[in-house]
PDB file of C-alpha atoms in Angstrom:
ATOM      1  CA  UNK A 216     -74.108  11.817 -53.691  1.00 89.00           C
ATOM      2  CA  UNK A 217     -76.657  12.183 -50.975  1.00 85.00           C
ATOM      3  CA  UNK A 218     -79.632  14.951 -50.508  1.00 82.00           C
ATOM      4  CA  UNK A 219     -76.509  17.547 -49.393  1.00 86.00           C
ATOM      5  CA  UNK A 220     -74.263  16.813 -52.139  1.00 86.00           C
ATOM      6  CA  UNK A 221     -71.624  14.195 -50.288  1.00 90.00           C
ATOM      7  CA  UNK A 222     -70.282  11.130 -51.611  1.00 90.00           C
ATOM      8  CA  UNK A 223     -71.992   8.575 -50.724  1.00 91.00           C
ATOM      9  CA  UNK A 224     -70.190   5.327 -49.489  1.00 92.00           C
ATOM     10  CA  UNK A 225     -73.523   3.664 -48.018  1.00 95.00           C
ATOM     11  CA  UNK A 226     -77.029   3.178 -48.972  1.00 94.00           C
ATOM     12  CA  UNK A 227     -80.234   1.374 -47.653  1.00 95.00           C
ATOM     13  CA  UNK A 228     -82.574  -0.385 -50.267  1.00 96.00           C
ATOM     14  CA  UNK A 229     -84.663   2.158 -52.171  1.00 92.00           C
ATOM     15  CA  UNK A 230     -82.796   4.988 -50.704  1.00 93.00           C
ATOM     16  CA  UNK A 231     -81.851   6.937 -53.817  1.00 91.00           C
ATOM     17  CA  UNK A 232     -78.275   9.089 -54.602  1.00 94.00           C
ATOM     18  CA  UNK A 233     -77.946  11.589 -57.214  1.00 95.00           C
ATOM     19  CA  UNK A 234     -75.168  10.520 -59.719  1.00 95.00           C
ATOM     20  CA  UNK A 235     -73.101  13.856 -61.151  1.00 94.00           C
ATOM     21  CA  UNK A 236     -71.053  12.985 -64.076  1.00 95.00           C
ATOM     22  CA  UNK A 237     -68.554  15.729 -64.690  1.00 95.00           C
ATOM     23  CA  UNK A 238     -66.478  15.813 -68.193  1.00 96.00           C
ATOM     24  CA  UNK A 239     -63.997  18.116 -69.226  1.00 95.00           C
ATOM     25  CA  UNK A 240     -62.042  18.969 -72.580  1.00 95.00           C
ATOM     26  CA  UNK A 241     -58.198  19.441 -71.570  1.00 93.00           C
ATOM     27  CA  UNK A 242     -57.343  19.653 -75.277  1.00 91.00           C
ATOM     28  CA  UNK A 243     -55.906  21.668 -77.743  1.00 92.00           C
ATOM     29  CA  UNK A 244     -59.003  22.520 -79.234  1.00 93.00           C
ATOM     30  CA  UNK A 245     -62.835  22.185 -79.416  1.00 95.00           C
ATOM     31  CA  UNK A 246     -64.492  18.582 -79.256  1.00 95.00           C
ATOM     32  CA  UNK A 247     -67.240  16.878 -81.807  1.00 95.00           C
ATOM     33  CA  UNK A 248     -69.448  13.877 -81.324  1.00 96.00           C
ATOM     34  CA  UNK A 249     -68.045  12.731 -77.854  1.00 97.00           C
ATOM     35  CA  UNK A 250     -69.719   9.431 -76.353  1.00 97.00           C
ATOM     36  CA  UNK A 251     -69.883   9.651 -72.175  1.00 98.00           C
ATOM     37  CA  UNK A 252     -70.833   6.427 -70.991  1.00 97.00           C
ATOM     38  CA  UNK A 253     -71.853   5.814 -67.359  1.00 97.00           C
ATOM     39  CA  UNK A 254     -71.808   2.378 -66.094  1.00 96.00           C
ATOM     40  CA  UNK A 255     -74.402   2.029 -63.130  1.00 94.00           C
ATOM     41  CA  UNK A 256     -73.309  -0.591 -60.307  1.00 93.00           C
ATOM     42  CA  UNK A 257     -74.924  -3.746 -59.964  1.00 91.00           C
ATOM     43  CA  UNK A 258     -77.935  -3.820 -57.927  1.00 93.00           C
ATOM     44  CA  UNK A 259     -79.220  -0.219 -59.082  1.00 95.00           C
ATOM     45  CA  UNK A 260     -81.735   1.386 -61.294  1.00 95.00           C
ATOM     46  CA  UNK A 261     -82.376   4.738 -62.252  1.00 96.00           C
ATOM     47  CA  UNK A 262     -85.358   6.028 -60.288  1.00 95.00           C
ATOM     48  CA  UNK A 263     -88.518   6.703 -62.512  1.00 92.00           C
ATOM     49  CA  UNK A 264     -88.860   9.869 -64.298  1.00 91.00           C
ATOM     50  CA  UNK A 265     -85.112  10.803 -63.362  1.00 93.00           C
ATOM     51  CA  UNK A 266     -83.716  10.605 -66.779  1.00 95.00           C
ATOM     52  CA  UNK A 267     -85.365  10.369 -70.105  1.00 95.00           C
ATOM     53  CA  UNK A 268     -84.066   9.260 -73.621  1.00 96.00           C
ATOM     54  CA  UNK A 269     -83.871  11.010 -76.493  1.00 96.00           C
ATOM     55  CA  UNK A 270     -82.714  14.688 -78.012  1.00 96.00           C
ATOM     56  CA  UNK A 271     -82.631  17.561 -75.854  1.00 92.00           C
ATOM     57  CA  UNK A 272     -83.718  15.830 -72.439  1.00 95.00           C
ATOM     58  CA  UNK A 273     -80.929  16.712 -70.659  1.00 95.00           C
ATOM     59  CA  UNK A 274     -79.457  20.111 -70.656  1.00 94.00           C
ATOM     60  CA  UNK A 275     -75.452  19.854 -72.071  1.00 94.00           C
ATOM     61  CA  UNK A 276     -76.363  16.695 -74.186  1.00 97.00           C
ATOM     62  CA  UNK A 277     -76.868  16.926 -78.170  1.00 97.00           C
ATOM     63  CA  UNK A 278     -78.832  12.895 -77.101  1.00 97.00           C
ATOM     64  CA  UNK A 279     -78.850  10.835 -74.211  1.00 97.00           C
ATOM     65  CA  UNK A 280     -79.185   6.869 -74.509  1.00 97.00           C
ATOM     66  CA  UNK A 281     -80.813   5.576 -71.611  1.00 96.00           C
ATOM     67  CA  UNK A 282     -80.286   1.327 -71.287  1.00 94.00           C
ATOM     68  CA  UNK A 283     -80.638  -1.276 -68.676  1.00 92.00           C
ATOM     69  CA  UNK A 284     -76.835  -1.270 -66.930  1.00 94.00           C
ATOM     70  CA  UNK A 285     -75.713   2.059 -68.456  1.00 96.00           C
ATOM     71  CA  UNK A 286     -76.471   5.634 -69.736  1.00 97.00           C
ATOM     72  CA  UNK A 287     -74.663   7.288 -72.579  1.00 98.00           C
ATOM     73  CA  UNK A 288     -74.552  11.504 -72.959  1.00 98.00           C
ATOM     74  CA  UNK A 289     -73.599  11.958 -76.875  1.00 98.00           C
ATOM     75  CA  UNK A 290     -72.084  15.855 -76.849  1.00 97.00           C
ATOM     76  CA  UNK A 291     -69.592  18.210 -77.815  1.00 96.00           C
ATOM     77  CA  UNK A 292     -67.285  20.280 -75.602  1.00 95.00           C
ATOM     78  CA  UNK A 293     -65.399  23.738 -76.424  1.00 96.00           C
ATOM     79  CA  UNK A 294     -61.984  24.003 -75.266  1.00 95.00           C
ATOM     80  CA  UNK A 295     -61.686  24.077 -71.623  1.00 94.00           C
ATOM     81  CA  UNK A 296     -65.537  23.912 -70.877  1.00 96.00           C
ATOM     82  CA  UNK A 297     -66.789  21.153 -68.787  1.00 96.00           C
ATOM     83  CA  UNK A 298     -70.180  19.729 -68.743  1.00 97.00           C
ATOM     84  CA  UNK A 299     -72.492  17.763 -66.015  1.00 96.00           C
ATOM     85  CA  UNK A 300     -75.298  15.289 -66.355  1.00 96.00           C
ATOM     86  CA  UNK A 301     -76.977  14.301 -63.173  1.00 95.00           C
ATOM     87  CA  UNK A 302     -79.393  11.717 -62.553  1.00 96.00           C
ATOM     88  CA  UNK A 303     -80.403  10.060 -59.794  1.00 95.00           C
ATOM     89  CA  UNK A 304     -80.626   6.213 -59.048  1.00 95.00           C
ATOM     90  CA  UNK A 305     -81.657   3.805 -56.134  1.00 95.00           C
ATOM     91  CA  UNK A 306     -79.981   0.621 -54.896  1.00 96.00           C
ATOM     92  CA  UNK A 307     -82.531  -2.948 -55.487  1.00 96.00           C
ATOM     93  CA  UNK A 308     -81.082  -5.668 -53.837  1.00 95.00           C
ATOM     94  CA  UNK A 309     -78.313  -5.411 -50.838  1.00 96.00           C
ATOM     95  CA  UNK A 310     -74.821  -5.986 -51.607  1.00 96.00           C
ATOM     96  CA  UNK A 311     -71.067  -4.355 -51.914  1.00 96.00           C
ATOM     97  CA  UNK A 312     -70.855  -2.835 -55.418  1.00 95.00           C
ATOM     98  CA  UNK A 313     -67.968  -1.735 -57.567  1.00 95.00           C
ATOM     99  CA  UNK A 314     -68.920   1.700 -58.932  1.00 94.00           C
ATOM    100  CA  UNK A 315     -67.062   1.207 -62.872  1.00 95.00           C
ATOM    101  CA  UNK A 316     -64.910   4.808 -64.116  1.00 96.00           C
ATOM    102  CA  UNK A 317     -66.736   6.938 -66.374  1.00 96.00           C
ATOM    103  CA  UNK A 318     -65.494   6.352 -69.906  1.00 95.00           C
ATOM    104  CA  UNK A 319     -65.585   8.817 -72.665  1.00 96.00           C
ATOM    105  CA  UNK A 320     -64.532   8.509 -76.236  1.00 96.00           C
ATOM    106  CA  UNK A 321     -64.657  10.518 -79.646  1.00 94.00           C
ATOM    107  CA  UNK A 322     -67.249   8.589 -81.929  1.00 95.00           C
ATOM    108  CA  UNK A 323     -64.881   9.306 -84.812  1.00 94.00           C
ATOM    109  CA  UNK A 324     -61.394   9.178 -83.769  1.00 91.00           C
ATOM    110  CA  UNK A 325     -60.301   6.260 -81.481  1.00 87.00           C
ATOM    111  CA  UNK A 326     -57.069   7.630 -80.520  1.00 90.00           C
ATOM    112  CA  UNK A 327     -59.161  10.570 -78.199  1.00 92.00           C
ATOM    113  CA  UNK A 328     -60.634   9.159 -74.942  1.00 93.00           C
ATOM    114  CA  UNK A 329     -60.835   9.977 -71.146  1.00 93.00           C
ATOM    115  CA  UNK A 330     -61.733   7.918 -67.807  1.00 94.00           C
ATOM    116  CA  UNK A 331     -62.496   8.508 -64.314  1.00 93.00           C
ATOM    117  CA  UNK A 332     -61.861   6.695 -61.556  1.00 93.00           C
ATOM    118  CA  UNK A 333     -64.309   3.823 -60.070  1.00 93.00           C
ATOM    119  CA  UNK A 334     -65.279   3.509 -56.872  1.00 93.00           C
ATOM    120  CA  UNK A 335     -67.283   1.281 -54.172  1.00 95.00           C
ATOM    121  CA  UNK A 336     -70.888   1.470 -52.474  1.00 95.00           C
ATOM    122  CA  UNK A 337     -71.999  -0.767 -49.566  1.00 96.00           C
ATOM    123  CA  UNK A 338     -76.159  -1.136 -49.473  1.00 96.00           C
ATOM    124  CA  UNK A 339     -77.761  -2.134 -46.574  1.00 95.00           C
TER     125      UNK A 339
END
């Protein structure tokens, strides 16, 4: 998203976008140990300072793993309670880019899971 919270479709080099990552329990019951991994694009980093590692650093997220091409928010969810992680990232090299789903999973029982949808971002 851009400074005013639309969806961005196009970016300049360095011009940074606030990713929102919204998950939501649509179960029966309460959630445990639920893995949220967000893919970045191609071409983009998370700007510096905008999310740290470890327990506790972002608010909603028992742990967050921070890595190279993706960032995974370990955390549980009540039933019918949603949670969002935002971070922001910038664009390093100029390109069309394939924005992969959001993927989440149960660390302990493979038959629970959940994706979003993927999308595409042009930088100029």
């Amino acid at each position: 998203m851009d400074k005013d919270g639309n969806p961005v479709t196009k970016l300049k080099v360095g011009e940074g976008a606030v990713v929102r990552v919204h998950v939501r329990n649509v179960s029966e019951g309460n959630l445990e140990n639920i893995a949220v991994l967000d893919l970045m694009p191609g071409g983009f980093e998370v700007e510096p300072n905008a999310l740290r590692p470890g327990l506790g650093t972002v608010p909603g997220a028992v742990y967050v793993d921070v890595r190279e091409d993706r960032n995974v928010f370990f955390c549980s969810l009540d039933k019918g309670a949603v949670k969002t992680f935002a971070y922001r990232i910038k664009p390093v090299a100029a390109g069309s880019y394939t924005v992969p789903p959001v993927f989440a999973e149960a660390m302990y029982d493979r038959g629970l899971k959940g994706r979003g949808a993927s999308g595409k971002v042009v930088v100029e």
